[in-house]
Amino acid sequence: MAQEPAPIVVGIDGSEDGLQAVRWAAREAALRGHALRIVHAFIWPMMNVPLGPSPVGPQEGGLRHEAEGFVGEAIALARSTAPDVAITGDIVTGSAVPTLVDESHHAELVVVGSRGLGGFSGLLVGSVGVGTAAHASCPVVIVRGVP
C-alpha cells in the first residue's frame, strides 16, 4: 500500500501576510497533490509566574478563542482556494520557530508569510521565516504579501 505524501505545512499568525502564505500553500498543495496542514503556534500565558497579572478564566478563554479564529479563517480561505485539497488546522503550544521546525520533520514543505514593512525594512525577511529556514529539515517558502 502506498504511503500518503507528506503534507505541506503553513504557519499562520493571524496577519494578512500569513493569509497570503495560506493562499500560496493551498495552491501548491493542489498542484502537488498533497494535504495542507495549517499550524498556529502560541505561547499561552504562564500561570504562577510573578511577572505581573496573568490572564485566567475568561481572558485565557478569549486568547484561545482568538487563536481558533485565526485557524478557522485560514482553513476557510484554503478551502475556497483549493477545494479538492485535504486541509487540517491545529493550534500548537510553543514558539513559532521550534514548532515549525518540528513540523518540518514530517512535511514536504513549510510555508510562512513575510512581514512587509515598507522601505528598507520591507526588504528584510521576518525572524520566523529566517529561523525556520535555517533549521527546518525540508524546504521552506517565505511568501511576500501583495505590494
PDB file of C-alpha atoms in Angstrom:
ATOM      1  CA  MET A   1       0.000   0.000   0.000  1.00  0.00           C
ATOM      2  CA  ALA A   2       1.402   3.376  -0.984  1.00  0.00           C
ATOM      3  CA  GLN A   3       2.177   5.824   1.778  1.00  0.00           C
ATOM      4  CA  GLU A   4       0.413   9.188   1.609  1.00  0.00           C
ATOM      5  CA  PRO A   5       2.705  12.056   0.672  1.00  0.00           C
ATOM      6  CA  ALA A   6       3.798  14.334   3.494  1.00  0.00           C
ATOM      7  CA  PRO A   7       1.634  17.430   3.906  1.00  0.00           C
ATOM      8  CA  ILE A   8       2.539  20.978   3.091  1.00  0.00           C
ATOM      9  CA  VAL A   9       2.613  22.874   6.398  1.00  0.00           C
ATOM     10  CA  VAL A  10       1.783  26.567   6.602  1.00  0.00           C
ATOM     11  CA  GLY A  11       2.440  28.592   9.743  1.00  0.00           C
ATOM     12  CA  ILE A  12      -0.025  31.388  10.494  1.00  0.00           C
ATOM     13  CA  ASP A  13      -0.154  34.253  12.968  1.00  0.00           C
ATOM     14  CA  GLY A  14      -3.407  35.994  12.081  1.00  0.00           C
ATOM     15  CA  SER A  15      -1.711  38.581   9.850  1.00  0.00           C
ATOM     16  CA  GLU A  16      -2.506  39.406   6.232  1.00  0.00           C
ATOM     17  CA  ASP A  17       0.934  38.071   5.265  1.00  0.00           C
ATOM     18  CA  GLY A  18       0.010  34.807   6.980  1.00  0.00           C
ATOM     19  CA  LEU A  19      -3.167  34.627   4.899  1.00  0.00           C
ATOM     20  CA  GLN A  20      -1.131  35.241   1.735  1.00  0.00           C
ATOM     21  CA  ALA A  21       1.004  32.259   2.781  1.00  0.00           C
ATOM     22  CA  VAL A  22      -2.167  30.161   3.207  1.00  0.00           C
ATOM     23  CA  ARG A  23      -3.328  31.048  -0.329  1.00  0.00           C
ATOM     24  CA  TRP A  24       0.054  30.155  -1.788  1.00  0.00           C
ATOM     25  CA  ALA A  25       0.336  26.927   0.218  1.00  0.00           C
ATOM     26  CA  ALA A  26      -3.191  25.816  -0.737  1.00  0.00           C
ATOM     27  CA  ARG A  27      -2.454  26.319  -4.439  1.00  0.00           C
ATOM     28  CA  GLU A  28       0.848  24.471  -4.092  1.00  0.00           C
ATOM     29  CA  ALA A  29      -0.816  21.590  -2.230  1.00  0.00           C
ATOM     30  CA  ALA A  30      -3.358  21.289  -5.051  1.00  0.00           C
ATOM     31  CA  LEU A  31      -0.626  21.298  -7.710  1.00  0.00           C
ATOM     32  CA  ARG A  32       1.428  18.657  -5.886  1.00  0.00           C
ATOM     33  CA  GLY A  33      -1.487  16.515  -4.727  1.00  0.00           C
ATOM     34  CA  HIS A  34      -0.582  16.906  -1.046  1.00  0.00           C
ATOM     35  CA  ALA A  35      -2.658  17.621   2.039  1.00  0.00           C
ATOM     36  CA  LEU A  36      -2.360  21.015   3.721  1.00  0.00           C
ATOM     37  CA  ARG A  37      -1.723  21.394   7.449  1.00  0.00           C
ATOM     38  CA  ILE A  38      -2.316  24.847   8.930  1.00  0.00           C
ATOM     39  CA  VAL A  39      -0.466  25.485  12.196  1.00  0.00           C
ATOM     40  CA  HIS A  40      -0.771  28.369  14.635  1.00  0.00           C
ATOM     41  CA  ALA A  41       1.880  28.267  17.367  1.00  0.00           C
ATOM     42  CA  PHE A  42       1.086  30.137  20.529  1.00  0.00           C
ATOM     43  CA  ILE A  43       2.720  30.512  23.925  1.00  0.00           C
ATOM     44  CA  TRP A  44      -0.095  30.545  26.463  1.00  0.00           C
ATOM     45  CA  PRO A  45       0.339  32.901  29.410  1.00  0.00           C
ATOM     46  CA  MET A  46       2.414  31.336  32.162  1.00  0.00           C
ATOM     47  CA  MET A  47       0.470  30.907  35.367  1.00  0.00           C
ATOM     48  CA  ASN A  48       2.006  31.374  38.820  1.00  0.00           C
ATOM     49  CA  VAL A  49       4.954  33.355  37.465  1.00  0.00           C
ATOM     50  CA  PRO A  50       5.491  36.700  39.222  1.00  0.00           C
ATOM     51  CA  LEU A  51       5.713  38.838  36.070  1.00  0.00           C
ATOM     52  CA  GLY A  52       2.553  40.793  36.707  1.00  0.00           C
ATOM     53  CA  PRO A  53      -1.096  39.912  36.342  1.00  0.00           C
ATOM     54  CA  SER A  54      -1.728  36.794  34.282  1.00  0.00           C
ATOM     55  CA  PRO A  55      -4.891  36.253  32.302  1.00  0.00           C
ATOM     56  CA  VAL A  56      -7.011  33.448  33.718  1.00  0.00           C
ATOM     57  CA  GLY A  57     -10.565  32.355  33.214  1.00  0.00           C
ATOM     58  CA  PRO A  58     -12.391  34.427  30.599  1.00  0.00           C
ATOM     59  CA  GLN A  59      -9.244  36.229  29.382  1.00  0.00           C
ATOM     60  CA  GLU A  60      -7.391  32.969  28.780  1.00  0.00           C
ATOM     61  CA  GLY A  61     -10.501  31.626  27.047  1.00  0.00           C
ATOM     62  CA  GLY A  62     -10.512  34.755  24.905  1.00  0.00           C
ATOM     63  CA  LEU A  63      -6.936  34.119  23.787  1.00  0.00           C
ATOM     64  CA  ARG A  64      -7.836  30.541  22.853  1.00  0.00           C
ATOM     65  CA  HIS A  65     -10.924  31.796  21.020  1.00  0.00           C
ATOM     66  CA  GLU A  66      -8.797  34.282  19.061  1.00  0.00           C
ATOM     67  CA  ALA A  67      -6.323  31.530  18.090  1.00  0.00           C
ATOM     68  CA  GLU A  68      -9.219  29.306  16.992  1.00  0.00           C
ATOM     69  CA  GLY A  69     -10.492  32.216  14.902  1.00  0.00           C
ATOM     70  CA  PHE A  70      -7.117  32.544  13.131  1.00  0.00           C
ATOM     71  CA  VAL A  71      -7.097  28.845  12.289  1.00  0.00           C
ATOM     72  CA  GLY A  72     -10.761  28.825  11.243  1.00  0.00           C
ATOM     73  CA  GLU A  73     -10.260  31.795   8.921  1.00  0.00           C
ATOM     74  CA  ALA A  74      -7.178  30.171   7.391  1.00  0.00           C
ATOM     75  CA  ILE A  75      -8.994  26.860   6.835  1.00  0.00           C
ATOM     76  CA  ALA A  76     -11.909  28.653   5.149  1.00  0.00           C
ATOM     77  CA  LEU A  77      -9.511  30.580   2.903  1.00  0.00           C
ATOM     78  CA  ALA A  78      -7.588  27.424   1.991  1.00  0.00           C
ATOM     79  CA  ARG A  79     -10.823  25.557   1.180  1.00  0.00           C
ATOM     80  CA  SER A  80     -12.013  28.376  -1.063  1.00  0.00           C
ATOM     81  CA  THR A  81      -8.607  28.491  -2.783  1.00  0.00           C
ATOM     82  CA  ALA A  82      -8.154  24.725  -3.229  1.00  0.00           C
ATOM     83  CA  PRO A  83     -11.450  22.892  -2.624  1.00  0.00           C
ATOM     84  CA  ASP A  84     -10.080  19.445  -3.505  1.00  0.00           C
ATOM     85  CA  VAL A  85      -7.190  19.547  -1.011  1.00  0.00           C
ATOM     86  CA  ALA A  86      -7.457  17.760   2.344  1.00  0.00           C
ATOM     87  CA  ILE A  87      -6.990  20.523   4.928  1.00  0.00           C
ATOM     88  CA  THR A  88      -6.407  20.318   8.673  1.00  0.00           C
ATOM     89  CA  GLY A  89      -5.657  23.009  11.212  1.00  0.00           C
ATOM     90  CA  ASP A  90      -4.124  22.930  14.648  1.00  0.00           C
ATOM     91  CA  ILE A  91      -3.143  25.231  17.487  1.00  0.00           C
ATOM     92  CA  VAL A  92       0.187  24.124  18.935  1.00  0.00           C
ATOM     93  CA  THR A  93       1.537  25.319  22.262  1.00  0.00           C
ATOM     94  CA  GLY A  94       5.036  26.687  21.727  1.00  0.00           C
ATOM     95  CA  SER A  95       7.095  29.306  19.930  1.00  0.00           C
ATOM     96  CA  ALA A  96       6.694  29.628  16.178  1.00  0.00           C
ATOM     97  CA  VAL A  97      10.206  28.661  15.035  1.00  0.00           C
ATOM     98  CA  PRO A  98      10.665  25.493  17.135  1.00  0.00           C
ATOM     99  CA  THR A  99       7.102  24.428  16.319  1.00  0.00           C
ATOM    100  CA  LEU A 100       7.602  24.849  12.564  1.00  0.00           C
ATOM    101  CA  VAL A 101      10.996  23.127  12.711  1.00  0.00           C
ATOM    102  CA  ASP A 102       9.315  20.178  14.476  1.00  0.00           C
ATOM    103  CA  GLU A 103       6.578  20.184  11.828  1.00  0.00           C
ATOM    104  CA  SER A 104       9.235  20.162   9.085  1.00  0.00           C
ATOM    105  CA  HIS A 105      10.327  16.640  10.076  1.00  0.00           C
ATOM    106  CA  HIS A 106       7.037  15.293   8.692  1.00  0.00           C
ATOM    107  CA  ALA A 107       6.366  17.834   5.935  1.00  0.00           C
ATOM    108  CA  GLU A 108       7.015  18.095   2.227  1.00  0.00           C
ATOM    109  CA  LEU A 109       7.360  21.858   2.539  1.00  0.00           C
ATOM    110  CA  VAL A 110       6.897  24.555   5.200  1.00  0.00           C
ATOM    111  CA  VAL A 111       5.369  27.877   4.145  1.00  0.00           C
ATOM    112  CA  VAL A 112       5.355  31.112   6.160  1.00  0.00           C
ATOM    113  CA  GLY A 113       4.490  34.718   5.446  1.00  0.00           C
ATOM    114  CA  SER A 114       6.949  37.586   5.401  1.00  0.00           C
ATOM    115  CA  ARG A 115       6.284  40.846   7.164  1.00  0.00           C
ATOM    116  CA  GLY A 116       6.409  43.570   4.529  1.00  0.00           C
ATOM    117  CA  LEU A 117       7.281  46.702   6.487  1.00  0.00           C
ATOM    118  CA  GLY A 118       7.876  49.076   3.584  1.00  0.00           C
ATOM    119  CA  GLY A 119      11.033  50.991   2.725  1.00  0.00           C
ATOM    120  CA  PHE A 120      14.372  49.353   3.519  1.00  0.00           C
ATOM    121  CA  SER A 121      12.796  47.257   6.296  1.00  0.00           C
ATOM    122  CA  GLY A 122      10.435  45.765   3.721  1.00  0.00           C
ATOM    123  CA  LEU A 123      13.403  44.083   2.056  1.00  0.00           C
ATOM    124  CA  LEU A 124      14.129  42.108   5.203  1.00  0.00           C
ATOM    125  CA  VAL A 125      12.640  38.717   5.984  1.00  0.00           C
ATOM    126  CA  GLY A 126      10.906  38.178   9.325  1.00  0.00           C
ATOM    127  CA  SER A 127      12.624  36.301  12.132  1.00  0.00           C
ATOM    128  CA  VAL A 128      10.198  33.348  11.946  1.00  0.00           C
ATOM    129  CA  GLY A 129      10.995  32.835   8.272  1.00  0.00           C
ATOM    130  CA  VAL A 130      14.742  33.088   8.812  1.00  0.00           C
ATOM    131  CA  GLY A 131      14.752  30.845  11.878  1.00  0.00           C
ATOM    132  CA  THR A 132      12.569  28.226  10.234  1.00  0.00           C
ATOM    133  CA  ALA A 133      14.592  28.218   7.009  1.00  0.00           C
ATOM    134  CA  ALA A 134      17.847  27.891   8.960  1.00  0.00           C
ATOM    135  CA  HIS A 135      16.755  24.841  10.948  1.00  0.00           C
ATOM    136  CA  ALA A 136      13.998  23.040   9.008  1.00  0.00           C
ATOM    137  CA  SER A 137      14.563  19.570   7.619  1.00  0.00           C
ATOM    138  CA  CYS A 138      12.568  20.297   4.451  1.00  0.00           C
ATOM    139  CA  PRO A 139      12.383  23.237   2.040  1.00  0.00           C
ATOM    140  CA  VAL A 140      10.863  26.476   3.379  1.00  0.00           C
ATOM    141  CA  VAL A 141       8.991  29.031   1.275  1.00  0.00           C
ATOM    142  CA  ILE A 142       8.599  32.590   2.544  1.00  0.00           C
ATOM    143  CA  VAL A 143       5.655  34.264   0.835  1.00  0.00           C
ATOM    144  CA  ARG A 144       5.756  38.020   0.384  1.00  0.00           C
ATOM    145  CA  GLY A 145       2.495  39.893   0.694  1.00  0.00           C
ATOM    146  CA  VAL A 146       0.944  41.755  -2.195  1.00  0.00           C
ATOM    147  CA  PRO A 147       2.832  45.063  -2.712  1.00  0.00           C
TER     148      PRO A 147
END
